[in-house]
Amino acid sequence: MLNRYHRATPPVAAIEGPTILLCLVIYGGWAALTFFHRDIPWPLLALLGGWTIAWQMSLQHELLHGHPTRSRRVNDALGFPPLTLWLPYQIYRLAHLRHHRDEHLTDPLEDPETYYLTEDRFGRLGPLARAFLRFSNTFVGRITFGAMRSMLIFLWLHIGACLRGNRAEQRIWLQHVLGVVVVLVWVVGVCHLPLWSYLLCFVIPGRVLASIRSFAEHRAAPDQAERTAIVENAPVLGLLFLYNNLHSVHHDRPGMPWYRIPAYYGAHRAEIIRANGGLVYDGYWDVARRYLFTQHHRGPHPGFVAARAALPGAGMPRPAASAQIAEAGD
């Protein structure tokens, strides 16, 4: 990847204390919230539970990029617990690393996290599907129906791959299901928190919060440096997203630990904004204001990869790299 505005990422420690501490806070907080759920009013439980799930998704994103240790096994073990119930860490890891080929960002044939479609696939949608897609491309639509729809699409594609005999998928899902059993033994068996309550107060609000970050972080553009956005002035959600609101920094420095991103951005702000073509939002309220009921983008990709849509199988979702797979973190 080109070094657009700095020559080197500063070295990181062999063991990153802030991220280890964050792991303890997230998993300890989750255990406490589930265990003491009877003593917490449900609106507060939904807020804290959703925050914890979204925070773990941000943590998983950090871990798959090689933190907080130099051992992938240790990092993967820290990211494995399936608190979301629906997203296997290893599938997210593989798809997200594929997403980081910046020359293919937003390409519907290559980027597993894009919401763009090929012209061919868009052309096959009926009127109702197009209307739903238009709504899903608004801020309100993405954090409501769009967030739930992407979960269902993900499960449909990957469970289908398992049923068709994909051995790699089967191994990942077997491990994931065993992890889910352990989570539910704790949640339902030990804490006596009903599954429906866990879904409503943890899983769904966590998914909604995570979808706020991913909504406007990429757009199609001929220059790959201009495909990634920056959301400034987001102290609360910035912490929740581990400063991936400063997304241009992350894509140029994917190995930089979360706690160094704000200072790095502050020191190189002018260069970073110049490099990304000025794709900057003044907080997530600005994102919501601009796109509350307005599409962030139209469904089909604007065309500089459209010529490839005629390839066999073009535009069709692929189980290991399906669209909308990982708003945790991209």
mmCIF file of C-alpha atoms in Angstrom:
data_model
loop_
_atom_site.group_PDB
_atom_site.id
_atom_site.type_symbol
_atom_site.label_atom_id
_atom_site.label_comp_id
_atom_site.label_asym_id
_atom_site.label_seq_id
_atom_site.Cartn_x
_atom_site.Cartn_y
_atom_site.Cartn_z
ATOM 1 C CA MET A 1 0.000 0.000 0.000
ATOM 2 C CA LEU A 2 1.227 3.480 -0.761
ATOM 3 C CA ASN A 3 2.321 5.576 2.197
ATOM 4 C CA ARG A 4 0.149 8.546 1.402
ATOM 5 C CA TYR A 5 0.977 10.873 4.244
ATOM 6 C CA HIS A 6 3.669 9.347 6.458
ATOM 7 C CA ARG A 7 6.612 7.036 6.010
ATOM 8 C CA ALA A 8 6.296 4.558 8.830
ATOM 9 C CA THR A 9 4.023 3.269 11.549
ATOM 10 C CA PRO A 10 5.766 3.553 14.932
ATOM 11 C CA PRO A 11 6.651 0.156 16.417
ATOM 12 C CA VAL A 12 4.262 -1.324 18.956
ATOM 13 C CA ALA A 13 4.982 -3.269 22.114
ATOM 14 C CA ALA A 14 5.151 -7.069 22.128
ATOM 15 C CA ILE A 15 2.145 -6.985 24.450
ATOM 16 C CA GLU A 16 -0.121 -3.946 24.251
ATOM 17 C CA GLY A 17 -1.343 -3.132 27.746
ATOM 18 C CA PRO A 18 -4.254 -0.847 26.755
ATOM 19 C CA THR A 19 -5.793 -3.550 24.556
ATOM 20 C CA ILE A 20 -5.332 -6.249 27.205
ATOM 21 C CA LEU A 21 -7.098 -3.946 29.666
ATOM 22 C CA LEU A 22 -9.851 -3.349 27.128
ATOM 23 C CA CYS A 23 -10.383 -7.108 26.806
ATOM 24 C CA LEU A 24 -10.826 -7.360 30.568
ATOM 25 C CA VAL A 25 -13.274 -4.446 30.624
ATOM 26 C CA ILE A 26 -15.400 -5.791 27.759
ATOM 27 C CA TYR A 27 -15.607 -9.420 28.828
ATOM 28 C CA GLY A 28 -15.845 -8.550 32.515
ATOM 29 C CA GLY A 29 -18.526 -5.965 31.796
ATOM 30 C CA TRP A 30 -20.497 -8.440 29.700
ATOM 31 C CA ALA A 31 -20.354 -11.043 32.480
ATOM 32 C CA ALA A 32 -21.478 -8.491 35.073
ATOM 33 C CA LEU A 33 -24.339 -7.155 32.942
ATOM 34 C CA THR A 34 -25.706 -10.601 32.216
ATOM 35 C CA PHE A 35 -25.322 -11.795 35.818
ATOM 36 C CA PHE A 36 -26.940 -8.722 37.402
ATOM 37 C CA HIS A 37 -29.515 -8.117 34.657
ATOM 38 C CA ARG A 38 -32.449 -8.304 37.099
ATOM 39 C CA ASP A 39 -31.145 -5.234 38.936
ATOM 40 C CA ILE A 40 -30.835 -3.076 35.807
ATOM 41 C CA PRO A 41 -33.839 -1.311 34.200
ATOM 42 C CA TRP A 42 -34.322 -2.746 30.725
ATOM 43 C CA PRO A 43 -33.704 0.544 28.826
ATOM 44 C CA LEU A 44 -30.349 0.895 30.592
ATOM 45 C CA LEU A 45 -29.625 -2.797 30.064
ATOM 46 C CA ALA A 46 -30.273 -2.408 26.325
ATOM 47 C CA LEU A 47 -27.974 0.621 26.185
ATOM 48 C CA LEU A 48 -25.147 -1.007 28.133
ATOM 49 C CA GLY A 49 -25.671 -4.424 26.565
ATOM 50 C CA GLY A 50 -25.682 -2.996 23.054
ATOM 51 C CA TRP A 51 -22.576 -0.949 23.825
ATOM 52 C CA THR A 52 -20.776 -4.041 25.119
ATOM 53 C CA ILE A 53 -21.599 -6.133 22.045
ATOM 54 C CA ALA A 54 -20.611 -3.347 19.638
ATOM 55 C CA TRP A 55 -17.435 -2.783 21.661
ATOM 56 C CA GLN A 56 -16.542 -6.447 21.392
ATOM 57 C CA MET A 57 -17.059 -6.255 17.623
ATOM 58 C CA SER A 58 -14.658 -3.302 17.536
ATOM 59 C CA LEU A 59 -12.241 -5.303 19.679
ATOM 60 C CA GLN A 60 -12.435 -8.261 17.287
ATOM 61 C CA HIS A 61 -11.545 -5.893 14.468
ATOM 62 C CA GLU A 62 -8.505 -4.754 16.444
ATOM 63 C CA LEU A 63 -7.427 -8.307 17.235
ATOM 64 C CA LEU A 64 -7.571 -9.594 13.667
ATOM 65 C CA HIS A 65 -5.101 -6.858 12.677
ATOM 66 C CA GLY A 66 -2.423 -8.365 14.912
ATOM 67 C CA HIS A 67 -3.128 -6.967 18.370
ATOM 68 C CA PRO A 68 -2.515 -7.064 21.316
ATOM 69 C CA THR A 69 0.272 -9.658 21.038
ATOM 70 C CA ARG A 70 2.529 -10.953 18.287
ATOM 71 C CA SER A 71 0.894 -14.379 18.526
ATOM 72 C CA ARG A 72 -2.014 -14.901 16.158
ATOM 73 C CA ARG A 73 -3.229 -17.824 18.287
ATOM 74 C CA VAL A 74 -3.469 -15.643 21.375
ATOM 75 C CA ASN A 75 -5.149 -12.816 19.476
ATOM 76 C CA ASP A 76 -7.638 -15.196 17.858
ATOM 77 C CA ALA A 77 -8.436 -16.760 21.230
ATOM 78 C CA LEU A 78 -9.202 -13.316 22.659
ATOM 79 C CA GLY A 79 -11.509 -12.576 19.722
ATOM 80 C CA PHE A 80 -13.252 -15.943 19.561
ATOM 81 C CA PRO A 81 -16.019 -15.675 22.235
ATOM 82 C CA PRO A 82 -19.237 -15.396 20.151
ATOM 83 C CA LEU A 83 -21.105 -12.854 22.253
ATOM 84 C CA THR A 84 -23.000 -11.727 19.137
ATOM 85 C CA LEU A 85 -24.198 -15.327 18.590
ATOM 86 C CA TRP A 86 -24.355 -14.849 14.806
ATOM 87 C CA LEU A 87 -20.858 -13.839 13.601
ATOM 88 C CA PRO A 88 -17.999 -16.388 13.685
ATOM 89 C CA TYR A 89 -14.743 -14.576 14.348
ATOM 90 C CA GLN A 90 -12.734 -16.523 11.766
ATOM 91 C CA ILE A 91 -15.177 -15.767 8.948
ATOM 92 C CA TYR A 92 -15.092 -12.095 9.886
ATOM 93 C CA ARG A 93 -11.298 -12.182 10.016
ATOM 94 C CA LEU A 94 -10.873 -13.718 6.558
ATOM 95 C CA ALA A 95 -13.405 -11.410 4.913
ATOM 96 C CA HIS A 96 -12.111 -8.263 6.571
ATOM 97 C CA LEU A 97 -8.513 -8.890 5.557
ATOM 98 C CA ARG A 98 -9.778 -9.340 2.008
ATOM 99 C CA HIS A 99 -11.547 -5.984 2.336
ATOM 100 C CA HIS A 100 -8.193 -4.351 3.093
ATOM 101 C CA ARG A 101 -6.965 -4.695 -0.468
ATOM 102 C CA ASP A 102 -7.543 -0.973 -0.962
ATOM 103 C CA GLU A 103 -7.224 -1.122 -4.734
ATOM 104 C CA HIS A 104 -10.542 -3.033 -4.696
ATOM 105 C CA LEU A 105 -12.413 -0.973 -2.087
ATOM 106 C CA THR A 106 -16.164 -0.731 -2.900
ATOM 107 C CA ASP A 107 -15.769 -3.076 -5.906
ATOM 108 C CA PRO A 108 -18.844 -5.350 -5.721
ATOM 109 C CA LEU A 109 -16.871 -8.208 -7.255
ATOM 110 C CA GLU A 110 -13.914 -8.009 -4.881
ATOM 111 C CA ASP A 111 -14.786 -6.171 -1.660
ATOM 112 C CA PRO A 112 -16.721 -8.447 0.735
ATOM 113 C CA GLU A 113 -17.890 -5.478 2.819
ATOM 114 C CA THR A 114 -19.301 -3.265 0.080
ATOM 115 C CA TYR A 115 -22.963 -2.352 -0.227
ATOM 116 C CA TYR A 116 -22.631 -1.534 -3.919
ATOM 117 C CA LEU A 117 -24.022 -3.932 -6.527
ATOM 118 C CA THR A 118 -22.966 -4.611 -10.085
ATOM 119 C CA GLU A 119 -25.170 -3.051 -12.740
ATOM 120 C CA ASP A 120 -26.210 -6.542 -13.798
ATOM 121 C CA ARG A 121 -27.322 -7.621 -10.347
ATOM 122 C CA PHE A 122 -29.089 -4.328 -9.714
ATOM 123 C CA GLY A 123 -30.894 -4.686 -13.034
ATOM 124 C CA ARG A 124 -32.344 -8.024 -11.943
ATOM 125 C CA LEU A 125 -33.977 -6.561 -8.836
ATOM 126 C CA GLY A 126 -37.722 -6.039 -8.880
ATOM 127 C CA PRO A 127 -39.442 -2.759 -7.896
ATOM 128 C CA LEU A 128 -39.987 -3.834 -4.287
ATOM 129 C CA ALA A 129 -36.383 -4.958 -3.853
ATOM 130 C CA ARG A 130 -35.123 -1.690 -5.336
ATOM 131 C CA ALA A 131 -37.322 0.314 -2.971
ATOM 132 C CA PHE A 132 -35.999 -1.651 -0.018
ATOM 133 C CA LEU A 133 -32.436 -1.133 -1.230
ATOM 134 C CA ARG A 134 -32.987 2.617 -1.526
ATOM 135 C CA PHE A 135 -34.310 2.708 2.035
ATOM 136 C CA SER A 136 -31.406 0.583 3.296
ATOM 137 C CA ASN A 137 -28.987 3.111 1.808
ATOM 138 C CA THR A 138 -30.385 5.847 4.065
ATOM 139 C CA PHE A 139 -29.147 6.274 7.624
ATOM 140 C CA VAL A 140 -32.498 5.324 9.157
ATOM 141 C CA GLY A 141 -32.846 2.351 6.861
ATOM 142 C CA ARG A 142 -29.351 1.043 7.532
ATOM 143 C CA ILE A 143 -29.609 1.065 11.315
ATOM 144 C CA THR A 144 -33.051 -0.555 11.301
ATOM 145 C CA PHE A 145 -34.066 -2.954 8.551
ATOM 146 C CA GLY A 146 -30.689 -2.869 6.833
ATOM 147 C CA ALA A 147 -28.808 -4.044 9.911
ATOM 148 C CA MET A 148 -31.180 -6.958 10.455
ATOM 149 C CA ARG A 149 -31.275 -7.815 6.745
ATOM 150 C CA SER A 150 -27.499 -8.098 6.513
ATOM 151 C CA MET A 151 -27.473 -10.501 9.476
ATOM 152 C CA LEU A 152 -30.053 -12.718 7.782
ATOM 153 C CA ILE A 153 -28.227 -12.620 4.434
ATOM 154 C CA PHE A 154 -24.989 -13.535 6.169
ATOM 155 C CA LEU A 155 -26.557 -16.523 7.920
ATOM 156 C CA TRP A 156 -28.366 -17.660 4.769
ATOM 157 C CA LEU A 157 -25.200 -17.621 2.649
ATOM 158 C CA HIS A 158 -22.881 -19.230 5.147
ATOM 159 C CA ILE A 159 -25.241 -21.883 6.461
ATOM 160 C CA GLY A 160 -26.016 -22.690 2.834
ATOM 161 C CA ALA A 161 -22.298 -23.135 2.191
ATOM 162 C CA CYS A 162 -22.114 -25.566 5.108
ATOM 163 C CA LEU A 163 -25.063 -27.565 3.784
ATOM 164 C CA ARG A 164 -23.424 -27.752 0.363
ATOM 165 C CA GLY A 165 -20.400 -29.438 1.906
ATOM 166 C CA ASN A 166 -17.877 -26.606 2.251
ATOM 167 C CA ARG A 167 -15.472 -28.226 4.716
ATOM 168 C CA ALA A 168 -13.714 -25.012 5.730
ATOM 169 C CA GLU A 169 -17.051 -23.363 6.549
ATOM 170 C CA GLN A 170 -18.200 -26.460 8.424
ATOM 171 C CA ARG A 171 -15.103 -26.443 10.656
ATOM 172 C CA ILE A 172 -15.500 -22.758 11.456
ATOM 173 C CA TRP A 173 -19.201 -23.080 12.199
ATOM 174 C CA LEU A 174 -18.725 -26.181 14.353
ATOM 175 C CA GLN A 175 -16.289 -24.283 16.553
ATOM 176 C CA HIS A 176 -18.601 -21.275 16.549
ATOM 177 C CA VAL A 177 -21.659 -23.307 17.559
ATOM 178 C CA LEU A 178 -19.736 -24.875 20.430
ATOM 179 C CA GLY A 179 -18.783 -21.373 21.548
ATOM 180 C CA VAL A 180 -22.400 -20.231 21.303
ATOM 181 C CA VAL A 181 -23.439 -23.161 23.498
ATOM 182 C CA VAL A 182 -20.987 -22.022 26.180
ATOM 183 C CA VAL A 183 -22.262 -18.427 25.929
ATOM 184 C CA LEU A 184 -25.891 -19.552 26.245
ATOM 185 C CA VAL A 185 -25.130 -21.871 29.157
ATOM 186 C CA TRP A 186 -23.840 -18.792 30.974
ATOM 187 C CA VAL A 187 -26.565 -16.407 29.795
ATOM 188 C CA VAL A 188 -29.603 -18.677 30.125
ATOM 189 C CA GLY A 189 -28.457 -21.414 32.478
ATOM 190 C CA VAL A 190 -26.383 -19.478 35.016
ATOM 191 C CA CYS A 191 -27.748 -15.927 34.743
ATOM 192 C CA HIS A 192 -31.355 -16.922 33.944
ATOM 193 C CA LEU A 193 -31.547 -14.251 31.261
ATOM 194 C CA PRO A 194 -34.054 -15.448 28.630
ATOM 195 C CA LEU A 195 -32.693 -15.797 25.122
ATOM 196 C CA TRP A 196 -35.229 -13.313 23.755
ATOM 197 C CA SER A 197 -34.083 -10.750 26.343
ATOM 198 C CA TYR A 198 -30.455 -11.310 25.388
ATOM 199 C CA LEU A 199 -31.322 -10.774 21.736
ATOM 200 C CA LEU A 200 -33.328 -7.602 22.448
ATOM 201 C CA CYS A 201 -30.975 -6.064 25.022
ATOM 202 C CA PHE A 202 -27.575 -7.164 23.725
ATOM 203 C CA VAL A 203 -27.394 -8.623 20.219
ATOM 204 C CA ILE A 204 -29.761 -6.356 18.278
ATOM 205 C CA PRO A 205 -28.768 -3.005 19.835
ATOM 206 C CA GLY A 206 -25.121 -3.995 19.422
ATOM 207 C CA ARG A 207 -25.713 -4.663 15.749
ATOM 208 C CA VAL A 208 -27.463 -1.310 15.357
ATOM 209 C CA LEU A 209 -24.619 0.600 17.024
ATOM 210 C CA ALA A 210 -22.011 -1.132 14.868
ATOM 211 C CA SER A 211 -23.954 -0.260 11.710
ATOM 212 C CA ILE A 212 -23.653 3.459 12.523
ATOM 213 C CA ARG A 213 -19.895 3.308 12.007
ATOM 214 C CA SER A 214 -19.933 1.386 8.764
ATOM 215 C CA PHE A 215 -22.727 3.384 7.122
ATOM 216 C CA ALA A 216 -20.659 6.145 5.495
ATOM 217 C CA GLU A 217 -17.061 5.034 5.893
ATOM 218 C CA HIS A 218 -16.552 4.119 2.211
ATOM 219 C CA ARG A 219 -17.740 5.531 -1.104
ATOM 220 C CA ALA A 220 -16.882 4.692 -4.698
ATOM 221 C CA ALA A 221 -14.232 6.905 -6.296
ATOM 222 C CA PRO A 222 -11.658 6.424 -9.079
ATOM 223 C CA ASP A 223 -8.805 7.311 -6.692
ATOM 224 C CA GLN A 224 -8.530 4.607 -4.028
ATOM 225 C CA ALA A 225 -7.329 7.139 -1.444
ATOM 226 C CA GLU A 226 -10.657 8.964 -1.772
ATOM 227 C CA ARG A 227 -12.806 5.919 -1.025
ATOM 228 C CA THR A 228 -12.404 6.079 2.752
ATOM 229 C CA ALA A 229 -14.023 8.663 5.020
ATOM 230 C CA ILE A 230 -13.134 10.440 8.249
ATOM 231 C CA VAL A 231 -15.645 11.254 10.991
ATOM 232 C CA GLU A 232 -14.205 13.891 13.304
ATOM 233 C CA ASN A 233 -15.515 15.137 16.663
ATOM 234 C CA ALA A 234 -16.872 11.797 17.863
ATOM 235 C CA PRO A 235 -15.442 11.343 21.375
ATOM 236 C CA VAL A 236 -18.053 8.861 22.631
ATOM 237 C CA LEU A 237 -18.688 6.810 19.502
ATOM 238 C CA GLY A 238 -15.012 7.146 18.605
ATOM 239 C CA LEU A 239 -14.142 5.215 21.758
ATOM 240 C CA LEU A 240 -16.862 2.662 21.008
ATOM 241 C CA PHE A 241 -15.440 2.154 17.521
ATOM 242 C CA LEU A 242 -11.827 2.237 18.797
ATOM 243 C CA TYR A 243 -11.237 5.332 16.675
ATOM 244 C CA ASN A 244 -12.070 3.666 13.397
ATOM 245 C CA ASN A 245 -14.171 6.753 12.781
ATOM 246 C CA LEU A 246 -10.800 8.105 11.575
ATOM 247 C CA HIS A 247 -11.030 5.418 8.956
ATOM 248 C CA SER A 248 -8.532 6.788 6.455
ATOM 249 C CA VAL A 249 -5.820 6.379 9.072
ATOM 250 C CA HIS A 250 -6.822 2.781 9.684
ATOM 251 C CA HIS A 251 -6.755 1.865 6.000
ATOM 252 C CA ASP A 252 -3.361 3.456 5.513
ATOM 253 C CA ARG A 253 -2.010 2.128 8.816
ATOM 254 C CA PRO A 254 -3.970 -1.080 9.563
ATOM 255 C CA GLY A 255 -1.290 -2.187 12.023
ATOM 256 C CA MET A 256 -1.555 0.934 14.171
ATOM 257 C CA PRO A 257 -3.143 0.192 17.581
ATOM 258 C CA TRP A 258 -6.406 1.946 18.346
ATOM 259 C CA TYR A 259 -5.032 4.089 21.164
ATOM 260 C CA ARG A 260 -2.453 5.739 18.880
ATOM 261 C CA ILE A 261 -4.839 6.698 16.087
ATOM 262 C CA PRO A 262 -6.192 10.022 17.514
ATOM 263 C CA ALA A 263 -2.729 11.484 18.160
ATOM 264 C CA TYR A 264 -1.494 10.344 14.769
ATOM 265 C CA TYR A 265 -4.506 11.897 13.080
ATOM 266 C CA GLY A 266 -4.031 15.153 14.973
ATOM 267 C CA ALA A 267 -0.384 15.352 13.926
ATOM 268 C CA HIS A 268 -1.097 14.668 10.234
ATOM 269 C CA ARG A 269 -4.645 15.973 9.822
ATOM 270 C CA ALA A 270 -4.048 18.308 6.881
ATOM 271 C CA GLU A 271 -2.132 15.680 4.909
ATOM 272 C CA ILE A 272 -4.713 12.985 5.615
ATOM 273 C CA ILE A 273 -7.637 15.156 4.534
ATOM 274 C CA ARG A 274 -5.806 16.228 1.417
ATOM 275 C CA ALA A 275 -5.082 12.592 0.566
ATOM 276 C CA ASN A 276 -8.688 11.425 0.981
ATOM 277 C CA GLY A 277 -10.121 14.272 -1.080
ATOM 278 C CA GLY A 278 -11.803 16.021 1.832
ATOM 279 C CA LEU A 279 -14.249 13.212 2.636
ATOM 280 C CA VAL A 280 -14.778 14.417 6.200
ATOM 281 C CA TYR A 281 -17.870 14.494 8.438
ATOM 282 C CA ASP A 282 -18.286 16.643 11.532
ATOM 283 C CA GLY A 283 -19.363 13.850 13.874
ATOM 284 C CA TYR A 284 -22.002 11.162 13.433
ATOM 285 C CA TRP A 285 -24.753 13.746 13.853
ATOM 286 C CA ASP A 286 -23.471 15.221 10.599
ATOM 287 C CA VAL A 287 -23.672 11.803 8.931
ATOM 288 C CA ALA A 288 -27.230 11.335 10.216
ATOM 289 C CA ARG A 289 -28.252 14.856 9.186
ATOM 290 C CA ARG A 290 -27.030 14.406 5.624
ATOM 291 C CA TYR A 291 -28.411 10.932 5.027
ATOM 292 C CA LEU A 292 -31.298 10.492 7.468
ATOM 293 C CA PHE A 293 -33.745 9.769 4.630
ATOM 294 C CA THR A 294 -31.346 10.419 1.736
ATOM 295 C CA GLN A 295 -29.319 7.661 0.090
ATOM 296 C CA HIS A 296 -25.612 7.630 0.848
ATOM 297 C CA HIS A 297 -25.176 6.088 -2.601
ATOM 298 C CA ARG A 298 -27.276 4.466 -5.298
ATOM 299 C CA GLY A 299 -27.352 0.681 -5.436
ATOM 300 C CA PRO A 300 -25.213 0.010 -8.526
ATOM 301 C CA HIS A 301 -21.537 0.805 -8.511
ATOM 302 C CA PRO A 302 -20.950 3.985 -10.551
ATOM 303 C CA GLY A 303 -19.168 2.176 -13.300
ATOM 304 C CA PHE A 304 -15.407 2.023 -13.223
ATOM 305 C CA VAL A 305 -15.641 -1.712 -12.502
ATOM 306 C CA ALA A 306 -18.874 -2.222 -14.433
ATOM 307 C CA ALA A 307 -17.096 -3.704 -17.433
ATOM 308 C CA ARG A 308 -16.189 -6.703 -15.294
ATOM 309 C CA ALA A 309 -19.833 -7.422 -14.468
ATOM 310 C CA ALA A 310 -20.098 -9.553 -17.603
ATOM 311 C CA LEU A 311 -17.723 -12.160 -16.156
ATOM 312 C CA PRO A 312 -19.300 -15.541 -15.299
ATOM 313 C CA GLY A 313 -20.838 -15.394 -11.840
ATOM 314 C CA ALA A 314 -20.288 -11.654 -11.538
ATOM 315 C CA GLY A 315 -22.377 -9.887 -8.984
ATOM 316 C CA MET A 316 -23.363 -13.049 -7.159
ATOM 317 C CA PRO A 317 -22.578 -13.227 -3.431
ATOM 318 C CA ARG A 318 -19.863 -15.636 -2.385
ATOM 319 C CA PRO A 319 -20.161 -17.369 0.993
ATOM 320 C CA ALA A 320 -16.626 -16.614 2.175
ATOM 321 C CA ALA A 321 -16.834 -12.999 1.096
ATOM 322 C CA SER A 322 -20.477 -11.996 1.128
ATOM 323 C CA ALA A 323 -21.611 -8.389 1.123
ATOM 324 C CA GLN A 324 -22.397 -6.705 4.415
ATOM 325 C CA ILE A 325 -20.411 -9.394 6.262
ATOM 326 C CA ALA A 326 -18.624 -7.343 8.794
ATOM 327 C CA GLU A 327 -19.712 -3.913 9.704
ATOM 328 C CA ALA A 328 -17.892 -4.575 12.943
ATOM 329 C CA GLY A 329 -15.334 -3.372 11.659
ATOM 330 C CA ASP A 330 -14.532 -2.374 8.641
#
